[in-house]
Coordinates of C-alpha atoms and ligand atoms in Angstrom, one line a residue:
X1 CA -0.6 45.5 14.9
X2 CA -3.7 45.0 12.7
X3 CA -2.8 41.8 10.7
X4 CA 0.0 39.7 12.0
X5 CA 1.3 36.2 11.9
X6 CA 3.2 34.1 14.4
X7 CA 5.4 31.3 12.9
X8 CA 8.0 28.9 14.3
X9 CA 11.4 29.9 12.9
X10 CA 13.0 26.5 13.6
X11 CA 11.7 22.9 13.6
X12 CA 8.6 23.5 15.8
X13 CA 8.0 23.6 19.5
X14 CA 9.5 27.1 19.7
X15 CA 6.9 28.2 22.2
X16 CA 4.4 29.8 19.7
X17 CA 1.6 28.9 22.0
X18 CA 2.8 31.2 24.7
X19 CA 3.6 34.0 22.3
X20 CA 0.2 33.7 20.6
X21 CA -1.5 33.6 24.0
X22 CA 0.3 36.8 25.0
X23 CA -0.5 38.7 21.7
X24 CA -4.1 37.4 21.7
X25 CA -4.8 39.7 24.6
X26 CA -4.6 42.5 22.0
X27 CA -6.2 40.7 19.1
X28 CA -9.8 40.4 18.0
X29 CA -9.4 37.1 16.0
X30 CA -6.9 34.3 16.0
X31 CA -6.7 32.0 12.9
X32 CA -5.0 28.7 12.4
X33 CA -4.2 28.2 8.7
X34 CA -2.4 24.8 8.3
X35 CA -1.4 21.6 10.0
X36 CA -3.8 19.7 12.3
X37 CA -3.8 17.7 15.4
X38 CA 0.0 17.1 15.0
X39 CA 0.6 20.5 16.6
X40 CA 1.0 20.7 20.4
X41 CA 0.9 24.2 21.8
X42 CA 1.5 24.4 25.6
X43 CA 0.2 27.4 27.4
X44 CA 0.7 27.9 31.1
X45 CA -1.7 30.3 32.9
X46 CA -1.0 30.4 36.7
X47 CA -1.2 26.9 38.0
X48 CA -3.1 25.6 35.0
X49 CA -1.5 24.1 31.9
X50 CA -3.3 23.8 28.6
X51 CA -2.1 21.8 25.6
X52 CA -3.8 22.8 22.4
X53 CA -3.6 20.9 19.2
X54 CA -6.3 22.2 16.8
X55 CA -7.8 25.1 18.6
X56 CA -6.0 28.5 18.3
X57 CA -4.2 29.5 21.5
X58 CA -6.4 32.7 21.4
X59 CA -9.2 30.7 22.9
X60 CA -7.8 31.2 26.4
X61 CA -8.4 35.0 26.1
X62 CA -11.9 34.3 24.8
X63 CA -11.1 35.6 21.3
X64 CA -12.9 34.7 18.2
X65 CA -11.0 31.7 17.0
X66 CA -11.0 30.3 13.4
X67 CA -9.8 27.0 12.1
X68 CA -9.1 27.9 8.5
X69 CA -9.5 26.0 5.2
X70 CA -5.8 25.0 5.2
X71 CA -6.1 23.0 8.4
X72 CA -6.9 19.3 8.4
X73 CA -9.3 18.5 11.1
X74 CA -9.8 15.3 13.1
X75 CA -13.3 15.9 14.6
X76 CA -12.8 13.3 17.3
X77 CA -9.7 15.1 18.5
X78 CA -11.5 18.5 18.2
X79 CA -14.3 17.3 20.4
X80 CA -11.9 16.0 23.0
X81 CA -10.1 19.3 23.0
X82 CA -13.3 21.3 23.4
X83 CA -14.4 19.0 26.3
X84 CA -11.1 19.4 28.0
X85 CA -11.1 23.2 27.7
X86 CA -14.7 23.5 28.9
X87 CA -14.0 21.3 31.8
X88 CA -11.3 23.8 32.8
X89 CA -13.8 26.6 32.5
X90 CA -12.8 28.0 29.1
X91 CA -15.7 28.9 26.9
X92 CA -15.4 27.5 23.4
X93 CA -19.0 27.5 22.2
X94 CA -19.8 30.5 20.1
X95 CA -16.1 31.5 20.0
X96 CA -14.7 28.8 17.7
X97 CA -15.4 28.6 13.9
X98 CA -14.5 25.9 11.6
X99 CA -14.0 26.4 7.9
X100 CA -16.5 24.7 5.6
X101 CA -13.6 24.1 3.2
X102 CA -11.3 22.4 5.7
X103 CA -10.4 18.8 4.9
X104 CA -11.4 16.1 7.4
X105 CA -9.0 13.5 8.9
X106 CA -10.7 10.1 8.9
X107 CA -9.6 7.0 10.9
X108 CA -8.1 5.5 7.7
X109 CA -5.7 8.5 7.5
X110 CA -4.4 7.7 10.9
X111 CA -4.2 4.0 10.2
X112 CA -2.3 4.7 7.0
X113 CA 0.0 7.2 8.7
X114 CA 1.1 4.5 11.2
X115 CA 1.2 1.7 8.7
X116 CA 3.4 3.7 6.2
X117 CA 5.7 4.8 9.0
X118 CA 6.1 1.2 10.1
X119 CA 6.8 0.2 6.5
X120 CA 9.5 2.9 6.1
X121 CA 11.5 1.2 8.8
X122 CA 14.9 3.0 9.3
X123 CA 13.8 5.7 6.8
X124 CA 10.8 6.7 8.9
X125 CA 9.9 10.4 9.1
X126 CA 8.9 10.1 12.7
X127 CA 5.4 11.5 12.2
X128 CA 3.1 12.2 15.0
X129 CA 0.7 9.5 13.7
X130 CA -2.2 11.9 13.5
X131 CA -3.0 11.2 9.9
X132 CA -1.7 14.5 8.6
X133 CA 0.3 13.3 5.6
X134 CA -2.3 10.9 4.2
X135 CA -5.1 13.5 4.7
X136 CA -3.1 16.2 2.8
X137 CA -2.3 13.6 0.1
X138 CA -6.0 13.0 -0.4
X139 CA -6.6 16.7 -0.5
X140 CA -4.1 17.2 -3.3
X141 CA -5.2 14.1 -5.2
X142 CA -8.7 15.5 -5.0
X143 CA -10.3 12.6 -3.2
X144 CA -10.5 14.4 0.2
X145 CA -13.7 15.1 2.1
X146 CA -14.2 18.6 3.3
X147 CA -16.4 19.8 6.2
X148 CA -19.0 21.1 3.8
X149 CA -19.2 17.7 2.0
X150 CA -20.5 16.1 5.2
X151 CA -23.8 17.8 4.6
X152 CA -24.4 16.5 1.1
X153 CA -25.4 13.0 2.1
X154 CA -25.3 11.4 -1.3
X155 CA -21.9 12.8 -2.2
X156 CA -20.5 12.1 1.2
X157 CA -21.6 8.5 1.3
X158 CA -20.3 7.6 -2.2
X159 CA -17.0 9.4 -1.6
X160 CA -16.5 7.8 1.7
X161 CA -17.3 4.4 0.4
X162 CA -14.8 4.8 -2.4
X163 CA -12.2 6.1 0.0
X164 CA -12.6 3.3 2.5
X165 CA -12.3 0.7 -0.3
X166 CA -9.2 2.4 -1.7
X167 CA -7.5 2.8 1.8
X168 CA -8.4 -0.8 2.7
X169 CA -6.5 -1.9 -0.4
X170 CA -3.5 0.2 0.7
X171 CA -3.7 -1.0 4.3
X172 CA -3.8 -4.6 3.0
X173 CA -0.5 -4.0 1.1
X174 CA 1.0 -2.7 4.3
X175 CA -0.3 -5.6 6.3
X176 CA -2.6 -3.5 8.4
X177 CA -6.2 -4.5 9.3
X178 CA -9.0 -2.9 7.1
X179 CA -11.7 -0.5 8.3
X180 CA -15.5 -1.1 8.1
X181 CA -17.3 1.4 5.9
X182 CA -20.5 1.2 8.1
X183 CA -18.6 2.1 11.2
X184 CA -16.7 5.0 9.7
X185 CA -19.9 6.3 8.1
X186 CA -21.9 6.1 11.3
X187 CA -19.1 7.9 13.2
X188 CA -18.8 10.6 10.6
X189 CA -22.6 11.2 10.5
X190 CA -22.5 11.8 14.3
X191 CA -19.6 14.2 13.8
X192 CA -21.5 16.2 11.2
X193 CA -24.3 16.9 13.7
X194 CA -21.9 18.0 16.4
X195 CA -19.7 20.1 14.1
X196 CA -22.7 21.9 12.5
X197 CA -22.9 24.9 14.9
X198 CA -19.2 25.7 14.4
X199 CA -19.2 25.5 10.6
X200 CA -18.7 28.8 8.9
X201 CA -17.6 30.5 5.7
X202 CA -14.4 31.5 7.3
X203 CA -13.0 33.0 4.1
X204 CA -15.6 35.6 4.3
X205 CA -15.4 35.9 8.0
X206 CA -11.7 36.5 8.1
X207 CA -11.6 38.9 5.1
X208 CA -14.5 40.9 6.6
X209 CA -12.6 41.2 9.9
X210 CA -9.5 42.4 8.0
X211 CA -11.5 44.9 5.9
X212 CA -13.1 46.2 9.1
X213 CA -9.7 47.0 10.5
X214 CA -9.9 44.4 13.3
X215 CA -6.7 42.9 14.8
X216 CA -6.3 39.5 13.2
X217 CA -3.5 37.2 14.1
X218 CA -2.6 34.1 12.1
X219 CA -1.1 31.2 14.2
X220 CA 1.2 28.7 12.5
X221 CA 1.8 25.2 13.7
X222 CA 5.1 23.3 13.5
X223 CA 8.1 25.4 12.2
X224 CA 9.4 26.9 9.0
X225 CA 12.1 24.2 8.7
X226 CA 9.3 21.6 8.6
X227 CA 7.6 23.4 5.7
X228 CA 6.7 21.0 2.9
X229 CA 8.3 23.4 0.3
X230 CA 11.1 25.1 2.2
X231 CA 12.0 22.6 4.9
X232 CA 14.2 19.6 5.1
X233 CA 12.1 17.5 2.7
X234 CA 11.1 14.7 3.0
X235 CA 11.6 15.1 6.8
X236 CA 8.9 17.7 7.0
X237 CA 5.2 18.0 7.7
X238 CA 2.7 18.0 4.8
X239 CA 1.7 21.7 4.8
X240 CA 3.2 25.2 4.4
X241 CA 4.0 25.7 8.0
X242 CA 5.9 29.0 7.3
X243 CA 4.1 32.3 6.6
X244 CA 3.7 31.4 2.9
X245 CA 0.7 29.2 4.0
X246 CA -1.4 32.1 5.3
X247 CA -2.8 33.2 2.0
X248 CA -3.9 29.8 0.7
X249 CA -4.7 28.4 4.2
X250 CA -7.1 31.2 5.2
X251 CA -8.1 32.6 1.8
X252 CA -6.7 36.1 2.4
X253 CA -4.6 38.3 0.1
X254 CA -0.8 37.6 0.1
X255 CA 0.1 41.1 1.2
X256 CA -2.3 41.5 4.1
X257 CA 0.0 40.4 6.8
X258 CA 2.1 43.3 8.0
X259 CA 3.9 41.9 11.0
X260 CA 5.4 38.4 11.0
X261 CA 6.7 37.3 14.4
X262 CA 9.2 34.5 14.2
X263 CA 9.5 32.5 17.3
X264 CA 12.8 30.7 18.0
X265 CA 14.3 29.1 21.1
X266 CA 17.6 30.3 22.4
X267 CA 18.8 26.9 21.3
X268 CA 17.3 24.4 18.8
X269 CA 15.2 21.3 19.1
X270 CA 13.8 18.8 16.6
X271 CA 11.4 15.9 17.2
X272 CA 11.3 13.1 14.6
X273 CA 13.9 12.2 12.0
X274 CA 15.9 14.4 9.6
X275 CA 19.0 16.4 9.4
X276 CA 19.9 18.7 12.4
X277 CA 23.4 20.2 11.9
X278 CA 23.8 21.6 15.4
X279 CA 22.5 18.5 17.2
X280 CA 24.2 17.7 20.5
X281 CA 23.8 13.9 20.6
X282 CA 25.7 13.8 23.9
X283 CA 25.5 14.6 27.7
X284 CA 25.3 18.3 27.0
X285 CA 22.3 17.7 24.7
X286 CA 20.7 15.6 27.4
X287 CA 21.2 18.3 29.9
X288 CA 19.5 20.9 27.7
X289 CA 16.6 18.4 27.2
X290 CA 16.3 17.9 31.0
X291 CA 16.4 21.6 31.9
X292 CA 14.1 22.6 29.0
X293 CA 11.7 19.7 29.6
X294 CA 12.1 18.9 25.9
X295 CA 9.5 16.2 25.4
X296 CA 6.8 16.3 22.7
X297 CA 3.5 17.9 23.8
X298 CA 1.6 15.6 21.3
X299 CA 3.6 12.4 21.4
X300 CA 5.7 12.6 24.6
X301 CA 8.8 11.8 22.5
X302 CA 12.1 13.1 23.8
X303 CA 13.2 16.0 21.5
X304 CA 16.6 16.2 20.0
X305 CA 18.5 19.2 21.1
X306 CA 21.4 21.4 19.9
X307 CA 22.8 24.9 19.6
X308 CA 21.2 27.9 17.9
X309 CA 21.5 27.6 14.1
X310 CA 21.7 31.0 12.4
X311 CA 21.7 29.4 8.9
X312 CA 18.4 27.6 9.5
X313 CA 16.8 30.5 11.2
X314 CA 17.9 33.0 8.5
X315 CA 16.2 30.7 6.0
X316 CA 13.0 30.9 8.0
X317 CA 13.3 34.7 8.3
X318 CA 13.7 35.1 4.6
X319 CA 11.0 32.6 3.4
X320 CA 8.5 34.0 5.8
X321 CA 9.5 37.7 5.7
X322 CA 9.9 37.7 9.5
X323 CA 9.8 41.3 10.7
X324 CA 10.6 40.6 14.4
X325 CA 11.7 37.7 16.6
X326 CA 10.6 36.3 19.9
X327 CA 13.4 34.3 21.6
X328 CA 12.0 31.8 24.0
X329 CA 13.4 29.5 26.8
X330 CA 16.3 31.8 27.4
X331 CA 16.4 30.7 31.0
X332 CA 17.2 27.1 29.9
X333 CA 20.7 28.3 29.1
X334 CA 21.2 29.9 32.5
X335 CA 23.4 27.2 33.8
X336 CA 25.9 26.7 31.0
X337 CA 29.5 27.8 31.0
X338 CA 29.7 28.4 27.3
X339 CA 27.0 29.0 24.8
X340 CA 27.4 28.5 21.1
X341 CA 25.8 29.9 18.0
X342 CA 26.3 28.3 14.6
X343 CA 27.0 31.0 12.1
X344 CA 27.6 28.9 9.0
X345 CA 28.2 25.4 7.8
X346 CA 31.4 23.9 6.4
X347 CA 31.0 21.2 3.7
X348 CA 33.6 19.8 1.3
X349 CA 35.9 22.8 1.9
X350 CA 33.2 25.3 1.3
X351 CA 31.5 27.7 3.8
X352 CA 27.7 27.7 3.4
X353 CA 25.6 30.6 4.7
X354 CA 22.3 29.7 3.0
X355 CA 20.3 26.6 3.9
X356 CA 20.9 23.8 1.4
X357 CA 18.1 21.8 -0.3
X358 CA 20.4 18.7 -0.4
X359 CA 19.9 16.5 2.6
X360 CA 23.3 14.9 2.2
X361 CA 24.9 18.3 2.5
X362 CA 22.8 19.1 5.5
X363 CA 23.5 15.8 7.2
X364 CA 27.3 16.1 6.7
X365 CA 27.7 19.8 7.1
X366 CA 29.9 20.8 10.1
X367 CA 28.6 23.8 12.0
X368 CA 31.0 26.8 12.4
X369 CA 30.5 28.0 15.9
X370 CA 31.0 31.3 17.7
X371 CA 31.3 30.9 21.5
X372 CA 29.8 33.1 24.2
X373 CA 30.5 33.1 27.9
X374 CA 27.5 31.8 29.9
X375 CA 25.8 34.2 32.3
X376 CA 25.4 31.6 35.0
X377 CA 22.6 33.6 36.7
X378 CA 18.9 32.9 36.8
X379 CA 17.0 35.0 34.3
X380 CA 13.5 33.7 35.2
X381 CA 12.7 36.9 37.2
X382 CA 13.8 39.3 34.4
X383 CA 10.9 41.5 33.3
X384 CA 12.9 44.3 31.5
X385 CA 15.9 44.3 29.3
X386 CA 18.0 45.8 32.1
X387 CA 17.2 42.8 34.4
X388 CA 19.0 40.4 32.1
X389 CA 22.7 39.8 32.8
X390 CA 25.1 41.6 30.5
X391 CA 26.3 38.3 29.0
X392 CA 22.7 37.3 28.2
X393 CA 22.1 40.6 26.5
X394 CA 25.4 40.2 24.6
X395 CA 24.2 36.8 23.3
X396 CA 20.9 38.3 22.2
X397 CA 22.6 41.3 20.6
X398 CA 24.8 39.0 18.6
X399 CA 21.8 36.9 17.5
X400 CA 20.1 40.1 16.3
X401 CA 23.2 41.0 14.3
X402 CA 23.7 37.6 12.8
X403 CA 20.1 37.1 12.0
X404 CA 19.6 40.7 10.7
X405 CA 16.3 40.8 12.5
X406 CA 15.0 42.7 15.5
X407 CA 14.3 40.7 18.7
X408 CA 11.2 42.2 20.2
X409 CA 10.5 39.6 22.9
X410 CA 12.5 37.3 25.2
X411 CA 10.8 34.6 27.1
X412 CA 12.4 33.5 30.4
X413 CA 9.8 31.0 31.6
X414 CA 6.4 29.5 30.8
X415 CA 4.3 32.1 32.7
X416 CA 2.7 35.0 30.8
X417 CA 4.6 37.5 32.9
X418 CA 7.9 35.8 32.4
X419 CA 8.5 37.9 29.2
X420 CA 10.8 40.7 28.5
X421 CA 9.7 43.2 25.8
X422 CA 12.8 44.7 24.4
X423 CA 11.2 47.7 22.9
X424 CA 13.7 47.3 20.1
X425 CA 16.4 48.6 22.4
X426 CA 18.7 45.6 22.4
X427 CA 21.5 47.2 20.3
X428 CA 21.5 50.4 22.3
X429 CA 21.0 48.7 25.8
X430 CA 23.5 49.4 28.5
X431 CA 26.4 47.0 28.5
Ligands
IMP1 P1 3.5 14.9 10.8 O1 3.3 16.3 10.7 O2 2.8 14.2 11.9 O3 3.3 14.2 9.5 O4 5.1 14.7 11.1 C1 6.1 15.1 10.2 C2 7.3 15.6 11.0 O5 6.9 16.9 11.6 C3 7.8 14.8 12.1 O6 9.2 14.9 12.2 C4 7.1 15.3 13.3 O7 7.8 15.1 14.5 C5 7.2 16.8 13.0 N1 6.1 17.6 13.6 C6 4.8 17.6 13.3 N2 4.1 18.4 14.1 C7 5.0 19.0 14.9 C8 4.9 20.0 16.0 O8 3.9 20.5 16.2 N3 6.1 20.3 16.6 C9 7.3 19.7 16.2 N4 7.4 18.8 15.3 C10 6.3 18.4 14.6
MG2 MG1 4.7 21.8 20.0

């Protein structure tokens, strides 16, 4: 597999954590390249459940884990996550490396995230409140503070002083309380000491690993439809959450990734605001939410639910060059009489098969559905393709055809072993 990437092919929460954890068993290094503590990757190992936000899911297999330069890092959250993992017996020290070029999330970013959301009122994005947007905004306006900058005391102090003053003016306009420079400075100075052993020139580290022919896996957070460039802007996250972010977010050549695994649920969910053409804002949607335990891993918010959207997923496949798909939470559909796939949108008398940029179109587009008979059988014990009911295989086969992409894995439960490897045999599998 050499150099691969795992991305979410919908709006996040596709189950990337489980897939990365599985594939990490065969990887030497796992690298996060974008996003930050807004991510919530849930991994179940036996009776234990881990929720990872900043640390790559590869840590559970004791792999070398890298937080790349494209990630925005909240040290407070990182320390809490490390403490939690270590309390559960997972070794983090010596395994986790933090890019010296990564931008740092400060308390004022989180305060601004919340204050701007409150000010947006009805038009709110529904962010996770983790300071992601304001931190990336500082990065691109070139006033951000990177990990390496923490160790240049003079530069750090003057930059932080200017930033706190600027943010306090902004917070004032948003009727939010100001922060005290002294407090922020003291806290960040303590962070610098604790972070030091993890700080690394990860650009060199990751490129060296690739050059040496080691198995390197890039792990995305969020989903391709939340990508700042290719998603449902402005209802997106503030980074390139599709595979296009790998190169800039880790400092590796664009062509180095050979395998791109797109992870998609057998249905669709979205948390936060924004268009969602196949949304089921009804009892059926609530039933999917209940069976699928669709509540945010980071914020606990109920997720919006709906049928599988081929138009959105195809967009993700194309923009990220997805070479194979992992379909997750197949078992959640076990109980339904009819299962639907959206194959196109209808809008103003036209049939759309590519994902529109215009939000009004997306908001008002009517999904065109193809219906499938439910299999009404538990799939949770399936381990091979042949263990899946014929109707379930039929559903997957059709997805493969419509998406024009091979399905290599099907997940039928949270456990590591609740996974069917198709061996690429779906189309030829027995009926
Ligand atoms: P932010 O990334 O916190 O700024 O939030 C922007 C949008 O992305 C909101 O709709 C969030 O709900 C969504 N979002 C951010 N991170 C995740 C994630 O890990 N899974 C699913 N949605 C996310
Ligand atoms: Mg999540």
